[in-house]
Amino acid sequence: MDLSGKNVVLGVSGGIAAYKAVEVCRRLVDAGAHVAPILTPAALKFVGAATFSALASEPALTSLWDDAADPIPHTRLGQAADLVLVVPATARLIGSYAAGISSDLLTATLLATRAPVMICPAMHTEMWEHAAVQHNLRVLRERGVHVVEPAEGRLAGGDVGAGRLASPDVIVAAATEVLIPSQGNPALDRPLLGLDVLVTAGGTREPIDPVRFIGNRSSGKQGHALAEEALARGATVTLVTTTDRPVPAGIERVRVDTAAEMRDAVLSRADHLDVVVMAAAVADFRPTEVAGNKLKKADGVPVVALEPTADILAELGASRRPGQTLVGFAAETSEVAAHAADKLTRKGADLVVANDVSAPHTGFEHDTNAVLILTASGSRTDVPLSDKRAVARAVLDAVVAERSRPEPLRAPSDNPSTRSST
Ligand code: CTP
């Protein structure tokens, strides 16, 4: 993507992930952007200003008082910027910005700019999950600040969890989307305005006894990205999720565990929904009986009898109301297109989003995904490996395109697959 003529202020705050901002800087410059780096005093504990000065389009600034000839660098930079991008954004930076406190050149610039702002948080899991940090992020999101979610993975000190800075690839792609929006037409910016959209996310857990369950590897990241993108496009969004991932203000979150709870949450709302996106990995089977007490090893190896769960998507397909759009997901390990086409017709969906979960960096637990979108009207879109928010954009683009077509000639009773086994 050509970013020539685009001015990016690259803010770097003080966390170990600051070294990755060097790569982001280089890539933005390579793409043609004019990059002006600002390092906070704490960032200088991790990386040197000289590195950024050498790679960026102008010398790195580290203080309001660097240059006597330029007494107001924060307003100069803030006014010229097409994007202020903060990589990494520490808990302290996020807190200062949310509270409107200007304590250094970077926070002063954030308050002085009217340009879009994108922050890329990175911190230890405990800090990331702290109620104060999540509150500050909600405040910033409500003000229109773009947040590039951190990934899960290895953190400084060897801990593993949420809070790792998103990869430079993801950050540069997200920044590019803000600088050169693929949906540049304002009339198309909120194409889901006025629509009720429900998204399911995560993997259901079917209890065996009070401590054990049958589950799957779904992390909920793709479903949450879909809900956030639907909100950004103007929809009224309900997210039925099995995870405790934070959700932006404005999304109604319904927390469920089992397939039966998910079914109740979805079907009880189905009558007024315009779009249902079944991104969750719903268990196909559940234990016939749930032991009241923990199964003890001394009692021998248990035999767990299973029964099918109800297929929520197929039920929706069989009882859909006119104008309702149903999106199914298909996590496959072979013959992806054939299985997806089968699920499209068998479940009565309008779109199926399929992926090969055995491919590298794809599907469960990853931050990236590569999918094939098939529609009942016969279109086929390949979305190459991208971050899950970009996949969400592609899915919702396909939903919008499908909804603009005439209603398909499909009677609910034509659907042969409806199971009602629970
Ligand atoms: N799904 C559902 N209810 C279920 C199982 C699945 O609504 N009990 C939805 C999923 O959310 C997904 C789609 O159906 O959108 C496909 O799920 P999948 O498990 O791949 O479909 P199955 O028909 O169970 O096929 P498979 O034999 O591949 O498991």
Coordinates of C-alpha atoms and ligand atoms in Angstrom, one line a residue:
M1 CA 0.0 0.0 0.0
D2 CA 1.4 3.4 -0.9
L3 CA 1.3 5.8 2.1
S4 CA 3.0 8.7 0.3
G5 CA 1.8 12.0 1.5
K6 CA 0.6 10.6 4.8
N7 CA 1.9 12.1 8.0
V8 CA 2.2 9.7 10.9
V9 CA 3.2 10.7 14.4
L10 CA 4.7 7.5 15.9
G11 CA 4.5 7.7 19.7
V12 CA 6.6 5.3 21.7
S13 CA 5.9 4.8 25.4
G14 CA 8.0 3.0 28.0
G15 CA 7.5 -0.7 27.8
I16 CA 9.8 -3.6 26.7
A17 CA 7.7 -3.9 23.4
A18 CA 9.2 -0.4 22.4
Y19 CA 11.8 -2.3 20.4
K20 CA 9.0 -3.5 18.0
A21 CA 8.1 0.1 17.3
V22 CA 11.4 0.3 15.4
E23 CA 10.0 -2.2 12.9
V24 CA 6.7 -0.4 12.6
C25 CA 8.6 2.8 12.0
R26 CA 10.7 1.2 9.2
R27 CA 7.7 -0.3 7.5
L28 CA 5.7 2.9 7.5
V29 CA 8.6 4.8 6.0
D30 CA 9.1 2.0 3.5
A31 CA 5.5 2.4 2.5
G32 CA 6.1 6.1 1.8
A33 CA 4.7 7.7 5.0
H34 CA 6.3 10.7 6.6
V35 CA 7.0 9.4 10.1
A36 CA 7.7 11.8 13.1
P37 CA 8.7 9.8 16.2
I38 CA 8.0 10.9 19.7
L39 CA 9.6 8.9 22.6
T40 CA 8.5 9.3 26.2
P41 CA 11.2 9.5 28.8
A42 CA 10.4 6.0 29.9
A43 CA 10.6 4.7 26.3
L44 CA 14.2 6.0 26.3
K45 CA 15.0 3.4 29.0
F46 CA 14.2 0.7 26.4
V47 CA 15.2 2.1 23.0
G48 CA 17.4 4.9 21.8
A49 CA 16.2 8.1 20.1
A50 CA 19.1 7.7 17.6
T51 CA 17.5 4.5 16.2
F52 CA 14.3 6.3 15.4
S53 CA 16.1 9.4 14.1
A54 CA 18.0 7.2 11.7
L55 CA 15.0 5.3 10.4
A56 CA 12.2 7.9 10.5
S57 CA 11.5 10.9 8.3
E58 CA 12.6 13.5 10.9
P59 CA 14.6 13.4 14.1
A60 CA 13.0 11.8 17.1
L61 CA 11.6 14.2 19.7
T62 CA 11.7 13.3 23.4
S63 CA 10.6 16.4 25.2
L64 CA 8.5 19.5 24.9
W65 CA 11.8 21.4 25.4
D66 CA 14.0 19.7 22.9
D67 CA 14.3 22.6 20.4
A68 CA 14.2 26.3 21.5
A69 CA 13.3 27.2 17.9
D70 CA 10.2 25.1 18.1
P71 CA 8.4 25.9 21.4
I72 CA 5.2 24.2 20.4
P73 CA 6.1 20.8 18.9
H74 CA 3.0 19.1 20.2
T75 CA 0.6 21.4 18.3
R76 CA 2.8 21.4 15.2
L77 CA 2.9 17.6 15.1
G78 CA -0.7 17.2 16.2
Q79 CA -2.0 19.5 13.5
A80 CA 0.1 18.0 10.7
A81 CA -0.7 14.4 11.5
D82 CA -3.0 12.2 9.5
L83 CA -2.6 9.6 12.3
V84 CA -1.1 9.5 15.7
L85 CA 0.0 5.9 16.3
V86 CA 1.2 4.8 19.8
V87 CA 3.3 1.7 19.8
P88 CA 3.4 0.4 22.5
A89 CA 0.8 2.1 24.7
T90 CA 1.5 1.4 28.3
A91 CA -1.1 1.4 31.1
R92 CA 0.3 4.7 32.2
L93 CA 0.0 6.3 28.7
I94 CA -3.6 4.9 28.3
G95 CA -4.5 6.2 31.8
S96 CA -3.1 9.7 31.2
Y97 CA -4.7 10.0 27.7
A98 CA -8.1 8.8 29.0
A99 CA -7.9 11.3 31.9
G100 CA -6.7 14.1 29.7
I101 CA -3.4 14.6 31.5
S102 CA -0.5 16.0 29.5
S103 CA 2.7 15.1 31.2
D104 CA 5.2 14.8 28.3
L105 CA 5.4 15.6 24.6
L106 CA 3.5 12.4 23.6
T107 CA 0.5 13.0 25.9
A108 CA 0.5 16.7 25.0
T109 CA 0.4 15.8 21.3
L110 CA -2.4 13.3 21.8
L111 CA -4.5 16.0 23.4
A112 CA -3.5 18.6 20.8
T113 CA -4.4 16.6 17.8
R114 CA -7.7 16.2 15.9
A115 CA -6.3 13.5 13.7
P116 CA -7.4 9.8 14.2
V117 CA -5.5 8.2 17.1
M118 CA -4.6 4.5 17.2
I119 CA -3.1 2.9 20.3
C120 CA -1.4 -0.5 20.5
P121 CA -1.5 -1.6 24.2
A122 CA 1.2 -3.9 25.6
M123 CA 1.6 -4.8 29.2
H124 CA 1.5 -7.8 31.6
T125 CA -1.7 -9.7 31.6
E126 CA -2.6 -8.6 35.2
M127 CA -2.3 -5.0 34.2
W128 CA -4.2 -5.5 30.9
E129 CA -7.1 -7.1 32.7
H130 CA -7.2 -4.6 35.5
A131 CA -10.5 -2.9 35.8
A132 CA -9.0 0.6 35.6
V133 CA -7.1 -0.2 32.4
Q134 CA -10.2 -1.7 30.8
H135 CA -12.3 1.3 31.9
N136 CA -9.8 3.7 30.4
L137 CA -9.8 1.7 27.1
R138 CA -13.6 1.8 27.0
V139 CA -13.5 5.6 27.6
L140 CA -11.0 6.0 24.7
R141 CA -12.9 3.7 22.4
E142 CA -16.1 5.7 23.0
R143 CA -14.1 8.8 22.0
G144 CA -13.3 7.1 18.7
V145 CA -9.7 6.0 19.5
H146 CA -8.7 2.9 17.5
V147 CA -7.4 0.2 19.8
V148 CA -5.2 -2.6 18.3
E149 CA -5.8 -5.4 20.7
P150 CA -2.8 -7.1 22.2
A151 CA -2.1 -10.7 21.4
E152 CA -1.8 -13.6 23.8
G153 CA 1.7 -15.1 24.0
R154 CA 5.0 -15.0 25.8
L155 CA 5.5 -11.8 27.8
A156 CA 8.6 -10.3 29.3
G157 CA 10.0 -12.4 32.1
G158 CA 8.7 -15.6 30.5
D159 CA 5.0 -15.3 31.6
V160 CA 2.4 -16.3 29.0
G161 CA -0.9 -14.5 28.6
A162 CA -2.8 -11.6 27.0
G163 CA -1.0 -8.3 26.7
R164 CA 1.7 -9.0 24.1
L165 CA 1.9 -6.1 21.6
A166 CA 0.2 -7.0 18.3
S167 CA 2.6 -7.9 15.6
P168 CA 4.1 -5.1 13.4
D169 CA 2.2 -6.7 10.5
V170 CA -1.1 -6.3 12.2
I171 CA -0.3 -2.7 13.5
V172 CA 0.8 -1.5 10.0
A173 CA -2.3 -3.1 8.4
A174 CA -4.6 -1.4 10.9
A175 CA -2.8 2.0 10.5
T176 CA -3.0 1.7 6.7
E177 CA -6.8 1.0 7.0
V178 CA -7.2 4.3 8.9
L179 CA -4.9 6.3 6.6
I180 CA -6.5 4.8 3.4
P181 CA -9.9 3.4 4.3
S182 CA -11.0 0.6 2.0
Q183 CA -14.6 1.9 2.7
G184 CA -13.8 5.5 1.7
N185 CA -17.3 6.5 0.8
P186 CA -19.0 8.1 3.8
A187 CA -22.4 6.7 2.7
L188 CA -20.9 3.2 3.1
D189 CA -19.1 3.8 6.3
R190 CA -22.0 2.6 8.6
P191 CA -23.8 0.1 6.3
L192 CA -25.3 -1.8 9.2
L193 CA -26.9 1.3 10.8
G194 CA -30.3 0.3 12.2
L195 CA -29.7 -3.4 12.0
D196 CA -29.8 -5.8 15.0
V197 CA -26.8 -8.1 14.7
L198 CA -26.1 -11.1 17.0
V199 CA -22.7 -12.7 17.0
T200 CA -21.8 -15.9 18.9
A201 CA -18.2 -16.4 20.0
G202 CA -15.9 -18.9 21.7
G203 CA -16.2 -22.6 22.3
T204 CA -19.0 -24.1 24.4
R205 CA -18.2 -26.3 27.4
E206 CA -20.3 -29.3 28.1
P207 CA -20.0 -30.5 31.7
I208 CA -19.1 -34.1 32.6
D209 CA -19.0 -33.4 36.4
P210 CA -18.6 -30.2 38.5
V211 CA -14.9 -29.9 37.5
R212 CA -14.6 -31.4 34.0
F213 CA -16.0 -30.5 30.6
I214 CA -15.8 -31.4 27.0
G215 CA -14.6 -28.3 25.1
N216 CA -12.7 -27.1 22.1
R217 CA -9.9 -24.8 21.2
S218 CA -11.9 -21.8 20.1
S219 CA -10.6 -18.6 21.7
G220 CA -13.5 -16.3 20.7
K221 CA -11.2 -13.8 19.0
Q222 CA -12.8 -14.0 15.6
G223 CA -16.3 -13.7 17.0
H224 CA -15.3 -10.7 19.2
A225 CA -13.7 -9.0 16.2
L226 CA -16.9 -9.5 14.2
A227 CA -19.0 -8.0 17.0
E228 CA -16.6 -5.0 17.2
E229 CA -16.6 -4.5 13.5
A230 CA -20.4 -4.7 13.4
L231 CA -20.6 -2.1 16.1
A232 CA -18.2 0.2 14.1
R233 CA -20.5 -0.2 11.1
G234 CA -23.5 1.1 13.0
A235 CA -25.2 -2.1 14.1
T236 CA -26.9 -2.7 17.4
V237 CA -24.8 -5.7 18.5
T238 CA -25.4 -8.6 20.9
L239 CA -22.5 -10.8 21.6
V240 CA -23.2 -14.3 23.0
T241 CA -19.8 -15.4 24.2
T242 CA -18.3 -18.2 26.2
T243 CA -15.2 -16.0 27.0
D244 CA -14.4 -13.3 29.4
R245 CA -12.6 -11.2 26.8
P246 CA -13.3 -7.5 27.3
V247 CA -15.9 -6.0 24.9
P248 CA -16.3 -2.3 24.0
A249 CA -19.1 -0.3 25.5
G250 CA -22.1 -0.4 23.2
I251 CA -22.1 -4.1 22.7
E252 CA -24.6 -6.1 24.8
R253 CA -22.7 -9.1 26.1
V254 CA -24.4 -12.4 27.1
R255 CA -22.1 -14.8 28.8
V256 CA -22.9 -18.5 28.3
D257 CA -21.1 -21.8 28.8
T258 CA -23.0 -24.6 27.2
A259 CA -24.6 -25.2 23.8
A260 CA -28.0 -25.3 25.4
E261 CA -27.4 -21.9 27.0
M262 CA -26.2 -20.5 23.7
R263 CA -29.2 -21.9 22.0
D264 CA -31.6 -20.2 24.5
A265 CA -29.7 -16.9 24.2
V266 CA -29.8 -16.9 20.4
L267 CA -33.3 -18.3 19.8
S268 CA -35.0 -16.1 22.4
R269 CA -33.7 -13.0 20.5
A270 CA -34.0 -14.5 16.9
D271 CA -37.4 -12.8 16.1
H272 CA -35.9 -9.3 16.0
L273 CA -32.5 -10.0 14.6
D274 CA -31.5 -8.9 11.1
V275 CA -28.2 -10.7 11.0
V276 CA -27.0 -13.7 13.0
V277 CA -23.3 -14.7 12.8
M278 CA -22.6 -18.1 14.3
A279 CA -18.9 -17.8 14.8
A280 CA -18.9 -19.9 18.0
A281 CA -17.6 -23.5 17.9
V282 CA -20.7 -25.2 19.4
A283 CA -20.3 -28.7 20.8
D284 CA -22.0 -31.3 18.6
F285 CA -22.3 -33.7 21.5
R286 CA -22.7 -33.4 25.2
P287 CA -22.6 -35.9 28.1
T288 CA -26.0 -37.5 28.5
E289 CA -25.8 -37.2 32.2
V290 CA -23.8 -34.7 34.3
A291 CA -22.4 -36.3 37.5
G292 CA -23.5 -34.3 40.6
N293 CA -20.1 -35.0 42.3
K294 CA -16.6 -35.1 41.0
L295 CA -15.9 -38.5 39.4
K296 CA -13.3 -40.2 41.5
K297 CA -10.3 -42.1 40.0
A298 CA -10.8 -44.8 42.6
D299 CA -14.1 -45.6 41.0
G300 CA -12.4 -46.7 37.7
V301 CA -12.3 -45.2 34.2
P302 CA -15.8 -43.6 33.6
V303 CA -17.7 -44.3 30.4
V304 CA -19.2 -41.0 29.3
A305 CA -22.2 -41.5 27.1
L306 CA -22.9 -38.6 24.7
E307 CA -26.0 -37.2 23.0
P308 CA -26.2 -34.7 20.2
T309 CA -26.8 -31.0 21.0
A310 CA -29.4 -29.0 19.0
D311 CA -27.9 -27.4 15.9
I312 CA -28.6 -23.7 16.6
L313 CA -27.8 -22.6 13.0
A314 CA -29.9 -25.2 11.4
E315 CA -32.8 -24.3 13.7
L316 CA -32.4 -20.6 12.7
G317 CA -32.2 -21.7 9.1
A318 CA -35.5 -23.6 9.4
S319 CA -37.4 -20.8 11.2
R320 CA -35.8 -17.7 9.7
R321 CA -37.9 -14.6 9.3
P322 CA -37.9 -12.7 6.0
G323 CA -34.9 -10.5 5.6
Q324 CA -32.8 -12.3 8.2
T325 CA -29.3 -13.1 7.1
L326 CA -27.6 -16.2 8.6
V327 CA -23.8 -16.6 8.7
G328 CA -22.3 -20.0 9.6
F329 CA -18.7 -20.9 10.2
A330 CA -17.0 -24.1 9.2
A331 CA -13.7 -25.1 10.9
E332 CA -12.3 -27.8 8.8
T333 CA -9.1 -29.8 8.4
S334 CA -9.7 -31.1 4.9
E335 CA -11.8 -30.5 1.7
V336 CA -12.6 -27.0 3.1
A337 CA -14.7 -25.8 0.1
A338 CA -16.7 -29.0 -0.2
H339 CA -17.6 -29.1 3.5
A340 CA -18.4 -25.4 3.5
A341 CA -20.7 -25.8 0.5
D342 CA -22.4 -28.7 2.2
K343 CA -23.0 -26.7 5.5
L344 CA -24.4 -23.8 3.5
T345 CA -27.2 -25.8 2.1
R346 CA -27.6 -28.3 4.9
K347 CA -28.0 -25.6 7.5
G348 CA -30.0 -23.1 5.4
A349 CA -27.4 -20.3 5.8
D350 CA -26.8 -17.4 3.5
L351 CA -23.1 -17.4 4.0
V352 CA -20.5 -19.8 5.3
V353 CA -17.1 -18.7 6.4
A354 CA -14.7 -21.6 6.2
N355 CA -11.2 -22.1 7.3
D356 CA -8.6 -24.8 7.4
V357 CA -7.8 -24.9 11.1
S358 CA -4.8 -27.2 10.5
A359 CA -3.0 -24.5 8.4
P360 CA -0.3 -22.4 10.0
H361 CA -1.5 -19.2 11.8
T362 CA -5.1 -20.0 11.0
G363 CA -8.2 -20.2 13.1
F364 CA -8.3 -21.3 16.7
E365 CA -6.3 -19.3 19.2
H366 CA -4.3 -17.4 16.6
D367 CA -4.6 -13.6 16.0
T368 CA -4.8 -14.2 12.3
N369 CA -7.1 -16.2 10.0
A370 CA -7.4 -17.1 6.3
V371 CA -11.0 -17.9 5.2
L372 CA -13.1 -18.8 2.3
I373 CA -16.5 -17.1 2.2
L374 CA -19.2 -18.9 0.2
T375 CA -22.7 -17.4 -0.2
A376 CA -26.0 -19.0 -1.1
S377 CA -26.1 -16.8 -4.2
G378 CA -23.0 -18.5 -5.5
S379 CA -20.2 -16.0 -4.8
R380 CA -16.8 -17.2 -3.4
T381 CA -14.3 -14.9 -1.7
D382 CA -10.8 -16.0 -0.6
V383 CA -9.5 -13.9 2.3
P384 CA -5.7 -14.5 2.6
L385 CA -4.0 -14.6 6.0
S386 CA -5.0 -11.4 7.8
D387 CA -5.6 -10.3 11.3
K388 CA -9.0 -11.3 12.6
R389 CA -10.4 -7.7 12.4
A390 CA -9.6 -7.6 8.7
V391 CA -11.4 -11.0 8.3
A392 CA -14.3 -9.6 10.2
R393 CA -14.4 -6.7 7.7
A394 CA -14.4 -9.1 4.7
V395 CA -17.2 -11.2 6.3
L396 CA -19.4 -8.1 7.0
D397 CA -18.7 -6.8 3.5
A398 CA -20.0 -10.1 2.2
V399 CA -23.1 -9.8 4.5
V400 CA -23.8 -6.3 3.2
A401 CA -23.5 -7.4 -0.4
E402 CA -25.7 -10.4 0.2
R403 CA -28.4 -8.3 1.9
S404 CA -28.5 -6.0 -1.1
R405 CA -29.5 -9.0 -3.3
P406 CA -33.2 -10.0 -3.8
E407 CA -34.5 -12.4 -1.2
P408 CA -33.6 -16.0 -2.2
L409 CA -36.3 -18.5 -3.2
R410 CA -35.9 -20.7 -0.2
A411 CA -38.7 -22.1 1.9
P412 CA -37.8 -22.9 5.6
S413 CA -39.3 -26.3 5.2
D414 CA -36.9 -27.1 2.4
N415 CA -34.1 -27.4 4.9
P416 CA -33.5 -31.1 5.5
S417 CA -31.0 -30.8 8.2
T418 CA -32.8 -29.4 11.2
R419 CA -32.0 -31.4 14.2
S420 CA -33.9 -31.0 17.5
S421 CA -32.2 -33.5 19.6
T422 CA -32.1 -31.8 22.9
Ligands
CTP1 N1 -23.4 -24.9 15.0 C1 -24.6 -24.7 15.7 N2 -25.0 -25.6 16.6 C2 -24.4 -26.7 16.8 C3 -23.2 -27.0 16.0 C4 -22.7 -26.0 15.2 O1 -25.2 -23.6 15.5 N3 -24.8 -27.6 17.7 C5 -23.0 -23.9 14.0 C6 -21.6 -23.3 14.3 O2 -21.7 -22.2 15.1 C7 -21.1 -23.0 12.9 C8 -21.7 -24.0 12.0 O3 -22.9 -24.5 12.7 O4 -21.5 -21.7 12.5 C9 -20.9 -25.2 11.6 O5 -20.5 -25.9 12.7 P1 -19.8 -27.3 12.6 O6 -19.6 -27.9 13.9 O7 -18.6 -27.2 11.7 O8 -21.0 -28.1 11.8 P2 -21.5 -29.6 11.8 O9 -22.8 -29.7 11.1 O10 -21.5 -30.0 13.2 O11 -20.4 -30.4 11.0 P3 -19.1 -31.3 11.5 O12 -19.6 -32.7 11.2 O13 -18.1 -30.8 10.6 O14 -18.9 -31.0 12.9

